[in-house]
Amino acid sequence: MSPQFTSPGAHSSSPTFSSSSSSSSSSFSSASDRRLNALVRHLATEESSPMDSISASPTSAHADSVFAHVVRGPEDPILGVTVAYNKDHSPHKLNLGVGAYRTEEGKPLVLNVVRKAEQNLVNDMSRVKEYLPIVGLADFNKLSARLILGADSPAIQENRVTTVQCLSGTGSLRVGGEFLARHYHERTIYIPQPTWGNHTKVFTLAGLSVKTYRYYDPATRGLNFQGLLEDLGSAPAGAVVLLHACAHNPTGVDPTLEQWEQIRQLMRSRALLPFFDSAYQGFASGSLDADAQSVRRFAADGGELLLAQSYAKNMGLYGERVGALSIVLKTAEVASKVESQLKLVIRPMYSNPPIHGASIVATILKDRDLFNEWTIELKAMADRIISMRHQLFDSLRAKGTPGDWSHIIKQIGMFTFTGLNPEQVAFMTKEYHIYMTSDGRISMAGLSSRTVPHLTEAIHAAVTRVA
Amino acid sequence: MASTMLSLASVSPSFSLSIQGKIKLGSLERNNLFIKTESFGRMSMVAAVNPSRFEGVTMAPPDPILGVSEAFKASTNEMKLNLGVGAYRTEELQPYVLNVVKKAENLMLERGENKEYLPIEGLAAFNKATAELLFGADNPVIKEQKVATVQGLSGTGSLRLAAAFIELYFPGAKALISSPTWGNHKNIFNDARVPWSEYRYYDPKTVGLDFEGMISDIKTCFVFHELYSPEGSFVLLHGCAHNPTGIDPTPQQWEKIADVIQEKNHIPFFDVAYQGFASGSLDADAAAVRLFVARGMELLVAQSYSKNLGLYAERIGAINVVLTSSDTAARVKSQLKRLARPMYSNPPIHGAKIVANIVGDPTLFSEWKAEMEMMAGRIKNVRQKLYDSLCAEDKSRKDWSFILKQIGMFSFTGLNKTQTENMTNKWHVFMTKDGRISLAGLNLAKCEYLSNAIIDSYHNVC
């Protein structure tokens, strides 16, 4: 067994990384030191490129691993919650971490309409598994654009929209980010504070630099609208701005329609480029059209925008990785050129997207009966979540838990920003086996009538016993 | 007002379209419109006059390989033959979904499995199966958990993850790729910002392997980049059925390649896209990889199930890294995950389940092996028939045996660009300009026609 190494530097600069190995530096060559220092510098400042650090040294010879300098990465904070949950053996454990819908019985759900669509696909003897085009399944792309922008969207009718199938929301954001980094003059994207934990990494690795704009107001547990307007107002003209189309993740706090209109006018007056993340269309309010209003308003004013769509939640297709990136441009000609460049981003990343999930979506969207069935199942999911909000709110009030918990019913979508701090969260995990992200976000989809009392107890205890 | 709008319309086509849009919207008021048409018209005018922020984006060239299929589709000649396609075709020249895949999909549907997110590293059952298939279930590196396996988006996605890992943990390190190689390899390394250079591989004189050139270039291939020294490059090797040439090193040559890689402290990086599909035997096609592993070398292997399980569009593959210790393997795996998460979060489930179900069931596994032998067998038959036809038709004494010596889906014919154009323009045979043909797109019935085309292009065109 060859000795394991950690560089002394690694400990001081990046305490979040732990290596299970013991340190032993006596047999280091200076070359390995250089590489480790380069790595440490990278890890210490995650956003910066490692290219400006000292170049690599020769691989260490013989029995030593040339990968010895690789340290263990931390668990992804969001997905890591489920990992921790799975390790817990308590019968009372509750997973309010990752945003996947659960039934009242706490089970994952595959929509009936999805099963039907899948059965159709499997039964269809003429179906083959040939490579999709780089931009994905054509039907899926058309139908997805129509779903979010509206069937009567002028942008669509004028062929000013290019839509490419991508790997769910994440993949759409990444491809869009890479495209902007290569072809857009402003390489800064403004993201709301807070936002989904993966946004920063996605855009940074895509080659953009990330800044934030004020969004959540802890005092009101609502929108810091003034701060938002000020920050967007002082962003450099042309900067990219990430907007959550509905059901903001993690806060559940959305602008009102009037506020959206002000945001739109401000952004258009400063030529700020909108990049919508739409992961909950139909899932937030129960209505596909209502949840698309923010995007449609922007598209309707004739301006340009980017849009990442995901079918993970609203069609329950999480693991199939189905989504789309749409870019609305000024002219059909530009749209066509942009599409050709998107292909150059995709081809060296994964060549072409996976067929299964997109086929399910296309099957459902193009069939009137399946589409209607889908809207009904979608509304049922949204309604159950809204019901959980009310139950939790009522339960906390009945218990007399200190504080104003009305944000639970004012916020929308899968998540609630409870306002609990990391210490309180840790307490709830340790004492009550409640798993959630340390920012105080809980997934309402993971709650049921049966488990609301347990959560109420835990919150009450945390609020009264932990600062 | 109206005339002003009309004159503006002649200046900017997008503006006139906006007017149309406006009129259309006006008639659809009952559809829940939220924008007043007047204000929409005004906003539209402002937006249309300002040019696109992406005006300067240029039209990218079409993909060279996919362009061949498109040209084929456009052709109306009844003799046309598509030898550009890198996907298996039956003797009837139809796409093929393996029976065992249909069975697996039916099983999956019957079981009613859920569609929850996979872990970032993919389906555990798939990762286990894929590593065992590649290295052999009894391989010490598997038993000692020295392999980091992460499910990837077929071969491309797995290569890209590895390239991103190389860029991060071996900054400045180079990839050495064969000349020629699959066209997308360069794009992958470019986008991952990994510098690359080529080692000689194809010898046009013999239509075979330039072995001396290959060894020499791997030995001496280096770049002086500030403090960077020559050792420690990542040598990209095709595990079997080299794409595009079909030319593989012999076992003895593989030993020498391993020697020189070890000598130079390079790191082998295998692209295995045809395991089982090349010879018909999963084990035989993994021999090169296993040879290197048996020497105790650390290495990377990208796998794809596109061809051998016909799962092209499902995008199922894996990146494997063999390390000297299980702890290093765990750490490397964690870092691969950190690269996958901001790319696509977690990989698609469908293809992974198909593979896991097939490999995990002895009956299905046997059936798969039989179907794979059948596919590889058909290609070998077609090679034989083509060779026989060429020998029979060609009055010169040209040695066409390279057709038989090459292996896998592709063959490098040795035809140059002009000769290839003759193949297409005169004979309606669609192929890539580098002289590569896909045997998968050929059947016995067309061998004679193709041999005539090749002979004509070779002898009568310069």
mmCIF file of N, CA and C in Angstrom, chain A residues 293-350:
data_model
loop_
_atom_site.group_PDB
_atom_site.id
_atom_site.type_symbol
_atom_site.label_atom_id
_atom_site.label_comp_id
_atom_site.label_asym_id
_atom_site.label_seq_id
_atom_site.Cartn_x
_atom_site.Cartn_y
_atom_site.Cartn_z
ATOM 1 N N GLN A 293 -46.408 33.384 -17.327
ATOM 2 C CA GLN A 293 -46.648 34.804 -17.591
ATOM 3 C C GLN A 293 -45.382 35.633 -17.654
ATOM 4 N N SER A 294 -44.479 35.412 -16.709
ATOM 5 C CA SER A 294 -43.276 36.254 -16.671
ATOM 6 C C SER A 294 -42.505 36.115 -17.977
ATOM 7 N N VAL A 295 -42.310 34.876 -18.414
ATOM 8 C CA VAL A 295 -41.561 34.643 -19.654
ATOM 9 C C VAL A 295 -42.287 35.247 -20.843
ATOM 10 N N ARG A 296 -43.607 35.033 -20.892
ATOM 11 C CA ARG A 296 -44.364 35.485 -22.069
ATOM 12 C C ARG A 296 -44.369 36.992 -22.207
ATOM 13 N N ARG A 297 -44.399 37.678 -21.060
ATOM 14 C CA ARG A 297 -44.361 39.149 -21.121
ATOM 15 C C ARG A 297 -43.077 39.629 -21.773
ATOM 16 N N PHE A 298 -41.978 39.024 -21.352
ATOM 17 C CA PHE A 298 -40.697 39.427 -21.929
ATOM 18 C C PHE A 298 -40.653 39.079 -23.409
ATOM 19 N N ALA A 299 -41.098 37.879 -23.744
ATOM 20 C CA ALA A 299 -41.040 37.475 -25.159
ATOM 21 C C ALA A 299 -41.934 38.353 -26.012
ATOM 22 N N ALA A 300 -43.054 38.801 -25.413
ATOM 23 C CA ALA A 300 -44.028 39.560 -26.192
ATOM 24 C C ALA A 300 -43.530 40.942 -26.571
ATOM 25 N N ASP A 301 -42.552 41.475 -25.853
ATOM 26 C CA ASP A 301 -42.133 42.846 -26.179
ATOM 27 C C ASP A 301 -41.141 42.870 -27.334
ATOM 28 N N GLY A 302 -40.893 41.718 -27.950
ATOM 29 C CA GLY A 302 -40.059 41.672 -29.141
ATOM 30 C C GLY A 302 -38.570 41.582 -28.848
ATOM 31 N N GLY A 303 -38.240 41.631 -27.566
ATOM 32 C CA GLY A 303 -36.817 41.596 -27.220
ATOM 33 C C GLY A 303 -36.274 40.166 -27.180
ATOM 34 N N GLU A 304 -34.992 40.072 -26.874
ATOM 35 C CA GLU A 304 -34.325 38.775 -26.876
ATOM 36 C C GLU A 304 -34.243 38.209 -25.465
ATOM 37 N N LEU A 305 -34.174 36.925 -25.388
ATOM 38 C CA LEU A 305 -34.030 36.283 -24.087
ATOM 39 C C LEU A 305 -33.574 34.839 -24.241
ATOM 40 N N LEU A 306 -33.024 34.301 -23.166
ATOM 41 C CA LEU A 306 -32.702 32.884 -23.107
ATOM 42 C C LEU A 306 -33.635 32.238 -22.104
ATOM 43 N N LEU A 307 -33.862 30.938 -22.280
ATOM 44 C CA LEU A 307 -34.848 30.270 -21.456
ATOM 45 C C LEU A 307 -34.480 28.808 -21.290
ATOM 46 N N ALA A 308 -34.300 28.384 -20.040
ATOM 47 C CA ALA A 308 -34.016 26.982 -19.750
ATOM 48 C C ALA A 308 -35.285 26.346 -19.196
ATOM 49 N N GLN A 309 -35.725 25.268 -19.833
ATOM 50 C CA GLN A 309 -36.945 24.583 -19.407
ATOM 51 C C GLN A 309 -36.609 23.209 -18.887
ATOM 52 N N SER A 310 -37.323 22.783 -17.832
ATOM 53 C CA SER A 310 -37.116 21.442 -17.315
ATOM 54 C C SER A 310 -38.449 20.732 -17.180
ATOM 55 N N TYR A 311 -38.470 19.433 -17.478
ATOM 56 C CA TYR A 311 -39.667 18.619 -17.273
ATOM 57 C C TYR A 311 -39.493 17.671 -16.083
ATOM 58 N N ALA A 312 -38.444 17.929 -15.295
ATOM 59 C CA ALA A 312 -38.168 17.040 -14.166
ATOM 60 C C ALA A 312 -39.339 17.006 -13.197
ATOM 61 N N LYS A 313 -39.833 18.177 -12.815
ATOM 62 C CA LYS A 313 -40.890 18.221 -11.806
ATOM 63 C C LYS A 313 -42.281 18.147 -12.407
ATOM 64 N N ASN A 314 -42.552 18.975 -13.403
ATOM 65 C CA ASN A 314 -43.946 19.062 -13.860
ATOM 66 C C ASN A 314 -44.392 17.818 -14.614
ATOM 67 N N MET A 315 -43.441 17.013 -15.134
ATOM 68 C CA MET A 315 -43.849 15.733 -15.694
ATOM 69 C C MET A 315 -43.260 14.569 -14.912
ATOM 70 N N GLY A 316 -42.594 14.884 -13.796
ATOM 71 C CA GLY A 316 -42.025 13.825 -12.965
ATOM 72 C C GLY A 316 -40.965 13.005 -13.690
ATOM 73 N N LEU A 317 -40.278 13.612 -14.613
ATOM 74 C CA LEU A 317 -39.296 12.888 -15.430
ATOM 75 C C LEU A 317 -37.864 13.080 -14.947
ATOM 76 N N TYR A 318 -37.724 13.316 -13.672
ATOM 77 C CA TYR A 318 -36.436 13.638 -13.053
ATOM 78 C C TYR A 318 -35.242 12.921 -13.673
ATOM 79 N N GLY A 319 -35.232 11.623 -13.568
ATOM 80 C CA GLY A 319 -34.053 10.849 -13.973
ATOM 81 C C GLY A 319 -33.877 10.732 -15.463
ATOM 82 N N GLU A 320 -34.868 11.147 -16.235
ATOM 83 C CA GLU A 320 -34.747 11.033 -17.690
ATOM 84 C C GLU A 320 -33.982 12.206 -18.275
ATOM 85 N N ARG A 321 -33.825 13.273 -17.468
ATOM 86 C CA ARG A 321 -33.050 14.447 -17.898
ATOM 87 C C ARG A 321 -33.599 15.083 -19.176
ATOM 88 N N VAL A 322 -34.825 15.585 -19.056
ATOM 89 C CA VAL A 322 -35.445 16.205 -20.231
ATOM 90 C C VAL A 322 -35.606 17.688 -20.030
ATOM 91 N N GLY A 323 -35.112 18.438 -20.941
ATOM 92 C CA GLY A 323 -35.285 19.876 -20.870
ATOM 93 C C GLY A 323 -34.966 20.500 -22.212
ATOM 94 N N ALA A 324 -35.052 21.813 -22.266
ATOM 95 C CA ALA A 324 -34.774 22.500 -23.524
ATOM 96 C C ALA A 324 -34.248 23.900 -23.250
ATOM 97 N N LEU A 325 -33.350 24.310 -24.121
ATOM 98 C CA LEU A 325 -32.879 25.697 -24.102
ATOM 99 C C LEU A 325 -33.502 26.394 -25.295
ATOM 100 N N SER A 326 -34.231 27.472 -25.039
ATOM 101 C CA SER A 326 -34.763 28.282 -26.133
ATOM 102 C C SER A 326 -34.115 29.643 -26.098
ATOM 103 N N ILE A 327 -33.779 30.149 -27.254
ATOM 104 C CA ILE A 327 -33.263 31.511 -27.326
ATOM 105 C C ILE A 327 -34.155 32.275 -28.299
ATOM 106 N N VAL A 328 -34.721 33.366 -27.806
ATOM 107 C CA VAL A 328 -35.568 34.213 -28.643
ATOM 108 C C VAL A 328 -34.695 35.339 -29.187
ATOM 109 N N LEU A 329 -34.635 35.438 -30.488
ATOM 110 C CA LEU A 329 -33.771 36.449 -31.114
ATOM 111 C C LEU A 329 -34.621 37.472 -31.888
ATOM 112 N N LYS A 330 -33.917 38.483 -32.375
ATOM 113 C CA LYS A 330 -34.621 39.537 -33.099
ATOM 114 C C LYS A 330 -35.100 39.082 -34.472
ATOM 115 N N THR A 331 -34.290 38.260 -35.124
ATOM 116 C CA THR A 331 -34.649 37.845 -36.481
ATOM 117 C C THR A 331 -34.464 36.345 -36.651
ATOM 118 N N ALA A 332 -35.146 35.810 -37.647
ATOM 119 C CA ALA A 332 -35.031 34.388 -37.963
ATOM 120 C C ALA A 332 -33.610 34.057 -38.414
ATOM 121 N N GLU A 333 -32.988 35.001 -39.090
ATOM 122 C CA GLU A 333 -31.639 34.758 -39.598
ATOM 123 C C GLU A 333 -30.658 34.564 -38.441
ATOM 124 N N VAL A 334 -30.770 35.466 -37.473
ATOM 125 C CA VAL A 334 -29.884 35.347 -36.304
ATOM 126 C C VAL A 334 -30.178 34.045 -35.561
ATOM 127 N N ALA A 335 -31.475 33.706 -35.467
ATOM 128 C CA ALA A 335 -31.852 32.471 -34.762
ATOM 129 C C ALA A 335 -31.187 31.262 -35.403
ATOM 130 N N SER A 336 -31.153 31.261 -36.719
ATOM 131 C CA SER A 336 -30.565 30.141 -37.438
ATOM 132 C C SER A 336 -29.060 30.052 -37.186
ATOM 133 N N LYS A 337 -28.406 31.183 -37.167
ATOM 134 C CA LYS A 337 -26.963 31.186 -36.912
ATOM 135 C C LYS A 337 -26.672 30.771 -35.478
ATOM 136 N N VAL A 338 -27.496 31.271 -34.568
ATOM 137 C CA VAL A 338 -27.313 30.918 -33.164
ATOM 138 C C VAL A 338 -27.459 29.415 -32.976
ATOM 139 N N GLU A 339 -28.449 28.833 -33.654
ATOM 140 C CA GLU A 339 -28.649 27.392 -33.532
ATOM 141 C C GLU A 339 -27.410 26.633 -33.995
ATOM 142 N N SER A 340 -26.817 27.078 -35.067
ATOM 143 C CA SER A 340 -25.628 26.385 -35.574
ATOM 144 C C SER A 340 -24.489 26.454 -34.558
ATOM 145 N N GLN A 341 -24.411 27.552 -33.827
ATOM 146 C CA GLN A 341 -23.356 27.683 -32.827
ATOM 147 C C GLN A 341 -23.657 26.880 -31.569
ATOM 148 N N LEU A 342 -24.942 26.736 -31.260
ATOM 149 C CA LEU A 342 -25.314 25.903 -30.115
ATOM 150 C C LEU A 342 -24.871 24.467 -30.377
ATOM 151 N N LYS A 343 -24.965 24.039 -31.618
ATOM 152 C CA LYS A 343 -24.544 22.682 -31.965
ATOM 153 C C LYS A 343 -23.056 22.486 -31.687
ATOM 154 N N LEU A 344 -22.270 23.522 -31.905
ATOM 155 C CA LEU A 344 -20.836 23.416 -31.649
ATOM 156 C C LEU A 344 -20.529 23.315 -30.154
ATOM 157 N N VAL A 345 -21.429 23.811 -29.328
ATOM 158 C CA VAL A 345 -21.254 23.670 -27.877
ATOM 159 C C VAL A 345 -21.614 22.255 -27.454
ATOM 160 N N ILE A 346 -22.687 21.734 -28.059
ATOM 161 C CA ILE A 346 -23.234 20.449 -27.624
ATOM 162 C C ILE A 346 -22.396 19.265 -28.096
ATOM 163 N N ARG A 347 -21.960 19.317 -29.334
ATOM 164 C CA ARG A 347 -21.294 18.148 -29.918
ATOM 165 C C ARG A 347 -20.098 17.656 -29.097
ATOM 166 N N PRO A 348 -19.199 18.590 -28.619
ATOM 167 C CA PRO A 348 -18.075 18.095 -27.815
ATOM 168 C C PRO A 348 -18.418 17.857 -26.342
ATOM 169 N N MET A 349 -19.705 18.037 -26.003
ATOM 170 C CA MET A 349 -20.079 17.817 -24.606
ATOM 171 C C MET A 349 -20.714 16.442 -24.454
ATOM 172 N N TYR A 350 -21.640 16.106 -25.338
ATOM 173 C CA TYR A 350 -22.256 14.779 -25.287
ATOM 174 C C TYR A 350 -22.829 14.339 -26.636
#
